[in-house]
Each structure stands twice: as C-alpha cells, then as structure tokens.
C-alpha cells in the first residue's frame, strides 16, 4: 500500500479484541504492519500471546496483557488501563470479540427496540 493513506495508523495505539485467531488476529497483524502499537486480548490468552509474538517477529509492537473477557466489565477496564499505562492513551478500538447470551436474568434491565427482531438491553438504575 502506498500513497497519502498508507501507514495511517502509524504511531497510534490500537485496542484489538479477539486477537487469538481469525479476524482479530489478522487485524492485529495488519495494524502492526502499518505501524500501530497493538494492545490485543482474548479469552484464549496463550493464543493471543502467540499473535503478539508473531507481531514482534515481524518488527511490530504489541502487548497481550492478560486474558480478556469482553463480557466482564473489570476485565475490559483492566485491558484499557494496561494500554493507557503502556502507551499513554488509546486511539483506535477494533472490537472483534463478542458474546451473545440468551436466557438468564434480565433483572435491572429494560428492553429498548431498534427493530422487531433485535432487542437491545439498557441497564436501569
């Protein structure tokens, strides 16, 4: 890639979830190749660490601070804090990891509708 848009993420801090494999892993490699400082994470932590190793082997900079559970607010908060501590801030968020949970409690939540088939839950109180 060349021209005025090449290496746009150079020097930017990119938080990328789901870096253990698939699209998240590919995104980590691509962002790092274009000069971003990657802070990755995933539940299969050792696989996210392997992605970090590949980035380093290819001359990029990446961290994989610990297992990342995107369904756990404390886990996400810790991940962001690691990025800020290491690089002074966050410029890019690439949210690849995710989870859908059906059933379970909806206590303290109310349904807001965006479409008839896609309910969205908003925390109340």
Short mmCIF file of N, CA and C in Angstrom, two decimals:
data_model
loop_
_atom_site.label_atom_id
_atom_site.label_comp_id
_atom_site.label_asym_id
_atom_site.label_seq_id
_atom_site.Cartn_x
_atom_site.Cartn_y
_atom_site.Cartn_z
N UNK A 1 0.85 -1.17 0.00
CA UNK A 1 0.00 0.00 0.00
C UNK A 1 0.90 1.23 0.00
N UNK A 2 0.59 2.18 -0.88
CA UNK A 2 1.38 3.39 -0.91
C UNK A 2 0.46 4.56 -1.16
N UNK A 3 1.01 5.76 -1.07
CA UNK A 3 0.21 6.94 -1.31
C UNK A 3 -0.12 7.66 -0.02
N UNK A 4 -0.99 8.66 -0.10
CA UNK A 4 -1.26 9.50 1.07
C UNK A 4 -1.94 8.78 2.22
N UNK A 5 -2.59 7.63 1.95
CA UNK A 5 -3.29 6.93 3.01
C UNK A 5 -2.50 5.77 3.58
N UNK A 6 -1.30 5.53 3.10
CA UNK A 6 -0.52 4.41 3.62
C UNK A 6 -0.04 4.72 5.03
N UNK A 7 0.04 3.70 5.84
CA UNK A 7 0.54 3.79 7.21
C UNK A 7 -0.24 4.81 8.06
N UNK A 8 -1.54 4.95 7.79
CA UNK A 8 -2.36 5.87 8.58
C UNK A 8 -2.34 5.55 10.07
N UNK A 9 -2.31 4.27 10.46
CA UNK A 9 -2.31 4.02 11.91
C UNK A 9 -0.93 4.11 12.55
N UNK A 10 0.08 4.51 11.80
CA UNK A 10 1.43 4.57 12.34
C UNK A 10 1.49 5.42 13.61
N UNK A 11 2.04 4.82 14.67
CA UNK A 11 2.18 5.51 15.94
C UNK A 11 0.91 5.58 16.78
N UNK A 12 -0.19 5.08 16.27
CA UNK A 12 -1.45 5.09 17.01
C UNK A 12 -1.54 3.83 17.88
N UNK A 13 -2.23 3.96 19.00
CA UNK A 13 -2.45 2.82 19.89
C UNK A 13 -3.79 2.19 19.53
N UNK A 14 -3.73 0.90 19.18
CA UNK A 14 -4.93 0.18 18.75
C UNK A 14 -5.28 -0.93 19.73
N UNK A 15 -6.45 -0.82 20.36
CA UNK A 15 -7.00 -1.90 21.18
C UNK A 15 -7.74 -2.84 20.25
N UNK A 16 -7.35 -4.11 20.24
CA UNK A 16 -7.99 -5.07 19.35
C UNK A 16 -8.39 -6.29 20.15
N UNK A 17 -9.68 -6.55 20.23
CA UNK A 17 -10.15 -7.75 20.94
C UNK A 17 -10.22 -8.91 19.96
N UNK A 18 -10.16 -10.11 20.51
CA UNK A 18 -10.26 -11.31 19.68
C UNK A 18 -9.00 -11.65 18.92
N UNK A 19 -7.83 -11.29 19.48
CA UNK A 19 -6.57 -11.46 18.74
C UNK A 19 -6.02 -12.88 18.76
N UNK A 20 -6.71 -13.81 19.41
CA UNK A 20 -6.21 -15.19 19.45
C UNK A 20 -6.23 -15.85 18.08
N UNK A 21 -7.19 -15.44 17.24
CA UNK A 21 -7.31 -16.09 15.94
C UNK A 21 -8.26 -15.29 15.06
N UNK A 22 -8.44 -15.74 13.85
CA UNK A 22 -9.45 -15.18 12.95
C UNK A 22 -9.24 -13.71 12.63
N UNK A 23 -10.36 -13.00 12.53
CA UNK A 23 -10.31 -11.59 12.13
C UNK A 23 -9.55 -10.72 13.11
N UNK A 24 -9.69 -10.99 14.40
CA UNK A 24 -8.97 -10.20 15.39
C UNK A 24 -7.46 -10.38 15.27
N UNK A 25 -7.03 -11.63 15.07
CA UNK A 25 -5.61 -11.90 14.88
C UNK A 25 -5.09 -11.25 13.61
N UNK A 26 -5.86 -11.36 12.53
CA UNK A 26 -5.47 -10.74 11.27
C UNK A 26 -5.40 -9.22 11.40
N UNK A 27 -6.36 -8.64 12.13
CA UNK A 27 -6.37 -7.19 12.34
C UNK A 27 -5.13 -6.76 13.12
N UNK A 28 -4.77 -7.53 14.14
CA UNK A 28 -3.57 -7.20 14.93
C UNK A 28 -2.34 -7.18 14.03
N UNK A 29 -2.21 -8.19 13.18
CA UNK A 29 -1.06 -8.25 12.27
C UNK A 29 -1.06 -7.08 11.29
N UNK A 30 -2.22 -6.77 10.75
CA UNK A 30 -2.32 -5.68 9.76
C UNK A 30 -2.04 -4.32 10.39
N UNK A 31 -2.68 -4.04 11.54
CA UNK A 31 -2.45 -2.76 12.19
C UNK A 31 -0.97 -2.60 12.57
N UNK A 32 -0.37 -3.66 13.10
CA UNK A 32 1.05 -3.61 13.47
C UNK A 32 1.93 -3.39 12.24
N UNK A 33 1.60 -4.06 11.14
CA UNK A 33 2.38 -3.90 9.91
C UNK A 33 2.32 -2.46 9.40
N UNK A 34 1.24 -1.76 9.73
CA UNK A 34 1.10 -0.37 9.31
C UNK A 34 1.57 0.61 10.39
N UNK A 35 2.25 0.06 11.42
CA UNK A 35 2.89 0.92 12.41
C UNK A 35 2.13 1.20 13.68
N UNK A 36 0.95 0.60 13.86
CA UNK A 36 0.20 0.82 15.09
C UNK A 36 0.85 0.07 16.25
N UNK A 37 0.63 0.57 17.45
CA UNK A 37 1.03 -0.10 18.68
C UNK A 37 -0.20 -0.88 19.13
N UNK A 38 -0.14 -2.19 19.05
CA UNK A 38 -1.31 -3.04 19.26
C UNK A 38 -1.38 -3.54 20.70
N UNK A 39 -2.55 -3.39 21.31
CA UNK A 39 -2.84 -4.00 22.60
C UNK A 39 -3.99 -4.96 22.35
N UNK A 40 -3.64 -6.24 22.30
CA UNK A 40 -4.63 -7.26 21.98
C UNK A 40 -5.10 -8.00 23.20
N UNK A 41 -6.11 -8.80 23.01
CA UNK A 41 -6.61 -9.62 24.09
C UNK A 41 -7.67 -10.59 23.61
N UNK A 42 -7.79 -11.67 24.37
CA UNK A 42 -8.79 -12.69 24.07
C UNK A 42 -8.86 -13.64 25.25
N UNK A 43 -9.94 -14.40 25.35
CA UNK A 43 -10.04 -15.40 26.42
C UNK A 43 -8.98 -16.49 26.29
N UNK A 44 -8.74 -17.04 25.08
CA UNK A 44 -7.63 -17.99 24.96
C UNK A 44 -6.31 -17.21 24.95
N UNK A 45 -5.85 -16.86 26.16
CA UNK A 45 -4.73 -15.94 26.31
C UNK A 45 -3.45 -16.41 25.63
N UNK A 46 -3.13 -17.67 25.73
CA UNK A 46 -1.88 -18.15 25.12
C UNK A 46 -1.90 -17.95 23.60
N UNK A 47 -3.05 -18.06 22.98
CA UNK A 47 -3.14 -17.82 21.54
C UNK A 47 -2.99 -16.34 21.22
N UNK A 48 -3.52 -15.47 22.09
CA UNK A 48 -3.32 -14.03 21.91
C UNK A 48 -1.84 -13.68 22.09
N UNK A 49 -1.17 -14.35 23.02
CA UNK A 49 0.27 -14.13 23.22
C UNK A 49 1.03 -14.58 21.98
N UNK A 50 0.60 -15.66 21.35
CA UNK A 50 1.26 -16.11 20.12
C UNK A 50 1.11 -15.07 19.01
N UNK A 51 -0.06 -14.45 18.91
CA UNK A 51 -0.23 -13.36 17.94
C UNK A 51 0.74 -12.23 18.25
N UNK A 52 0.90 -11.90 19.54
CA UNK A 52 1.85 -10.86 19.94
C UNK A 52 3.26 -11.25 19.50
N UNK A 53 3.62 -12.51 19.67
CA UNK A 53 4.96 -12.98 19.26
C UNK A 53 5.16 -12.83 17.75
N UNK A 54 4.13 -13.15 16.98
CA UNK A 54 4.22 -13.02 15.52
C UNK A 54 4.41 -11.55 15.14
N UNK A 55 3.65 -10.66 15.77
CA UNK A 55 3.80 -9.23 15.52
C UNK A 55 5.24 -8.80 15.79
N UNK A 56 5.78 -9.22 16.93
CA UNK A 56 7.15 -8.85 17.29
C UNK A 56 8.16 -9.41 16.29
N UNK A 57 7.96 -10.65 15.90
CA UNK A 57 8.86 -11.29 14.94
C UNK A 57 8.88 -10.53 13.61
N UNK A 58 7.75 -9.92 13.27
CA UNK A 58 7.65 -9.16 12.02
C UNK A 58 8.01 -7.70 12.20
N UNK A 59 8.54 -7.34 13.38
CA UNK A 59 9.03 -5.99 13.62
C UNK A 59 8.03 -5.02 14.21
N UNK A 60 6.86 -5.49 14.58
CA UNK A 60 5.84 -4.61 15.15
C UNK A 60 5.88 -4.59 16.67
N UNK A 61 5.01 -3.80 17.25
CA UNK A 61 4.90 -3.67 18.70
C UNK A 61 3.50 -4.09 19.12
N UNK A 62 3.45 -5.04 20.06
CA UNK A 62 2.15 -5.50 20.55
C UNK A 62 2.27 -5.97 21.99
N UNK A 63 1.18 -5.84 22.71
CA UNK A 63 1.04 -6.37 24.06
C UNK A 63 -0.16 -7.29 24.07
N UNK A 64 -0.12 -8.27 24.95
CA UNK A 64 -1.28 -9.12 25.24
C UNK A 64 -1.30 -9.28 26.76
N UNK A 65 -1.80 -8.25 27.47
CA UNK A 65 -1.62 -8.17 28.91
C UNK A 65 -2.24 -9.28 29.76
N UNK A 66 -3.26 -9.92 29.33
CA UNK A 66 -3.88 -10.96 30.14
C UNK A 66 -5.13 -11.45 29.45
N UNK A 67 -5.74 -12.49 29.98
CA UNK A 67 -6.99 -12.95 29.37
C UNK A 67 -8.00 -11.81 29.33
N UNK A 68 -8.68 -11.66 28.21
CA UNK A 68 -9.68 -10.62 28.06
C UNK A 68 -11.04 -11.27 27.88
N UNK A 69 -11.94 -10.96 28.80
CA UNK A 69 -13.33 -11.41 28.71
C UNK A 69 -14.18 -10.17 28.45
N UNK A 70 -14.63 -9.99 27.23
CA UNK A 70 -15.37 -8.78 26.88
C UNK A 70 -16.74 -8.70 27.53
N UNK A 71 -17.18 -9.79 28.17
CA UNK A 71 -18.45 -9.76 28.89
C UNK A 71 -18.27 -9.33 30.34
N UNK A 72 -17.02 -9.10 30.76
CA UNK A 72 -16.70 -8.75 32.14
C UNK A 72 -16.14 -7.33 32.17
N UNK A 73 -16.89 -6.42 32.76
CA UNK A 73 -16.50 -5.01 32.79
C UNK A 73 -15.12 -4.80 33.41
N UNK A 74 -14.80 -5.52 34.49
CA UNK A 74 -13.49 -5.37 35.13
C UNK A 74 -12.36 -5.83 34.21
N UNK A 75 -12.59 -6.89 33.45
CA UNK A 75 -11.59 -7.38 32.51
C UNK A 75 -11.32 -6.34 31.43
N UNK A 76 -12.36 -5.76 30.89
CA UNK A 76 -12.21 -4.74 29.85
C UNK A 76 -11.53 -3.50 30.41
N UNK A 77 -11.94 -3.09 31.60
CA UNK A 77 -11.33 -1.92 32.24
C UNK A 77 -9.83 -2.13 32.44
N UNK A 78 -9.45 -3.29 32.92
CA UNK A 78 -8.04 -3.61 33.13
C UNK A 78 -7.27 -3.57 31.82
N UNK A 79 -7.85 -4.11 30.77
CA UNK A 79 -7.23 -4.14 29.44
C UNK A 79 -6.96 -2.71 28.94
N UNK A 80 -7.96 -1.84 29.07
CA UNK A 80 -7.81 -0.45 28.65
C UNK A 80 -6.74 0.24 29.51
N UNK A 81 -6.77 0.00 30.81
CA UNK A 81 -5.77 0.61 31.70
C UNK A 81 -4.36 0.16 31.33
N UNK A 82 -4.19 -1.10 30.95
CA UNK A 82 -2.87 -1.58 30.52
C UNK A 82 -2.39 -0.81 29.30
N UNK A 83 -3.29 -0.56 28.36
CA UNK A 83 -2.93 0.19 27.15
C UNK A 83 -2.52 1.61 27.50
N UNK A 84 -3.30 2.26 28.36
CA UNK A 84 -3.01 3.63 28.76
C UNK A 84 -1.69 3.69 29.53
N UNK A 85 -1.48 2.75 30.45
CA UNK A 85 -0.22 2.72 31.20
C UNK A 85 0.98 2.52 30.29
N UNK A 86 0.84 1.64 29.30
CA UNK A 86 1.96 1.31 28.43
C UNK A 86 2.24 2.39 27.39
N UNK A 87 1.18 2.98 26.82
CA UNK A 87 1.36 3.87 25.67
C UNK A 87 0.77 5.26 25.85
N UNK A 88 0.15 5.54 26.99
CA UNK A 88 -0.34 6.88 27.26
C UNK A 88 -1.74 7.20 26.75
N UNK A 89 -2.41 6.26 26.13
CA UNK A 89 -3.75 6.51 25.63
C UNK A 89 -4.18 5.45 24.64
N UNK A 90 -5.34 5.66 24.06
CA UNK A 90 -5.89 4.75 23.06
C UNK A 90 -6.43 5.61 21.92
N UNK A 91 -6.07 5.22 20.69
CA UNK A 91 -6.52 5.96 19.52
C UNK A 91 -7.55 5.19 18.68
N UNK A 92 -7.45 3.87 18.69
CA UNK A 92 -8.28 3.03 17.83
C UNK A 92 -8.83 1.88 18.66
N UNK A 93 -10.11 1.56 18.48
CA UNK A 93 -10.70 0.37 19.10
C UNK A 93 -11.27 -0.49 17.99
N UNK A 94 -10.78 -1.73 17.91
CA UNK A 94 -11.26 -2.70 16.92
C UNK A 94 -11.89 -3.83 17.73
N UNK A 95 -13.20 -3.81 17.85
CA UNK A 95 -13.93 -4.76 18.70
C UNK A 95 -14.32 -5.98 17.87
N UNK A 96 -13.49 -7.02 17.92
CA UNK A 96 -13.77 -8.24 17.18
C UNK A 96 -14.42 -9.29 18.07
N UNK A 97 -13.95 -9.43 19.30
CA UNK A 97 -14.50 -10.44 20.20
C UNK A 97 -15.88 -10.00 20.68
N UNK A 98 -16.71 -10.98 20.93
CA UNK A 98 -18.03 -10.66 21.44
C UNK A 98 -18.72 -11.91 21.91
N UNK A 99 -19.81 -11.71 22.59
CA UNK A 99 -20.56 -12.84 23.09
C UNK A 99 -22.04 -12.49 23.08
N UNK A 100 -22.83 -13.45 22.75
CA UNK A 100 -24.28 -13.29 22.82
C UNK A 100 -24.76 -14.29 23.84
N UNK A 101 -25.55 -13.83 24.77
CA UNK A 101 -26.09 -14.72 25.78
C UNK A 101 -27.60 -14.68 25.70
N UNK A 102 -28.19 -15.85 25.58
CA UNK A 102 -29.64 -15.95 25.56
C UNK A 102 -30.09 -16.55 26.88
N UNK A 103 -31.23 -16.14 27.33
CA UNK A 103 -31.74 -16.63 28.61
C UNK A 103 -31.09 -15.87 29.73
N UNK A 104 -31.12 -16.43 30.91
CA UNK A 104 -30.52 -15.76 32.06
C UNK A 104 -31.38 -14.62 32.54
N UNK A 105 -30.88 -13.92 33.50
CA UNK A 105 -31.62 -12.85 34.14
C UNK A 105 -31.57 -11.56 33.35
N UNK A 106 -32.68 -10.86 33.33
CA UNK A 106 -32.73 -9.51 32.77
C UNK A 106 -33.10 -8.53 33.88
N UNK A 107 -32.89 -8.94 35.13
CA UNK A 107 -33.22 -8.08 36.26
C UNK A 107 -32.42 -6.78 36.15
N UNK A 108 -33.08 -5.68 36.39
CA UNK A 108 -32.41 -4.39 36.34
C UNK A 108 -32.20 -3.88 34.93
N UNK A 109 -32.82 -4.52 33.96
CA UNK A 109 -32.66 -4.09 32.58
C UNK A 109 -34.04 -3.89 31.95
N UNK A 110 -34.10 -3.04 30.98
CA UNK A 110 -35.33 -2.81 30.26
C UNK A 110 -35.05 -2.95 28.77
N UNK A 111 -36.00 -3.40 28.03
CA UNK A 111 -35.81 -3.61 26.60
C UNK A 111 -36.08 -2.32 25.84
N UNK A 112 -35.16 -1.98 24.95
CA UNK A 112 -35.40 -0.90 24.01
C UNK A 112 -35.37 -1.52 22.63
N UNK A 113 -36.24 -1.10 21.77
CA UNK A 113 -36.36 -1.75 20.48
C UNK A 113 -35.75 -0.91 19.38
N UNK A 114 -34.86 -1.54 18.60
CA UNK A 114 -34.32 -0.92 17.40
C UNK A 114 -34.98 -1.53 16.17
N UNK A 115 -35.32 -2.78 16.28
CA UNK A 115 -36.06 -3.46 15.23
C UNK A 115 -36.87 -4.56 15.90
N UNK A 116 -37.89 -5.06 15.24
CA UNK A 116 -38.74 -6.06 15.88
C UNK A 116 -38.00 -7.35 16.21
N UNK A 117 -36.90 -7.64 15.53
CA UNK A 117 -36.20 -8.89 15.76
C UNK A 117 -34.90 -8.73 16.54
N UNK A 118 -34.48 -7.53 16.86
CA UNK A 118 -33.19 -7.33 17.50
C UNK A 118 -33.35 -6.51 18.78
N UNK A 119 -33.74 -7.16 19.87
CA UNK A 119 -33.89 -6.39 21.12
C UNK A 119 -32.54 -5.92 21.63
N UNK A 120 -32.55 -4.79 22.28
CA UNK A 120 -31.36 -4.24 22.89
C UNK A 120 -31.70 -4.01 24.36
N UNK A 121 -30.76 -4.30 25.26
CA UNK A 121 -30.99 -4.14 26.69
C UNK A 121 -30.19 -2.97 27.21
N UNK A 122 -30.83 -2.15 28.00
CA UNK A 122 -30.19 -0.99 28.59
C UNK A 122 -30.26 -1.12 30.10
N UNK A 123 -29.13 -0.92 30.78
CA UNK A 123 -29.11 -1.03 32.25
C UNK A 123 -29.93 0.09 32.86
N UNK A 124 -30.73 -0.25 33.84
CA UNK A 124 -31.54 0.72 34.57
C UNK A 124 -31.02 0.81 36.01
N UNK A 125 -31.01 2.01 36.52
CA UNK A 125 -30.65 2.20 37.93
C UNK A 125 -29.23 2.17 38.26
#
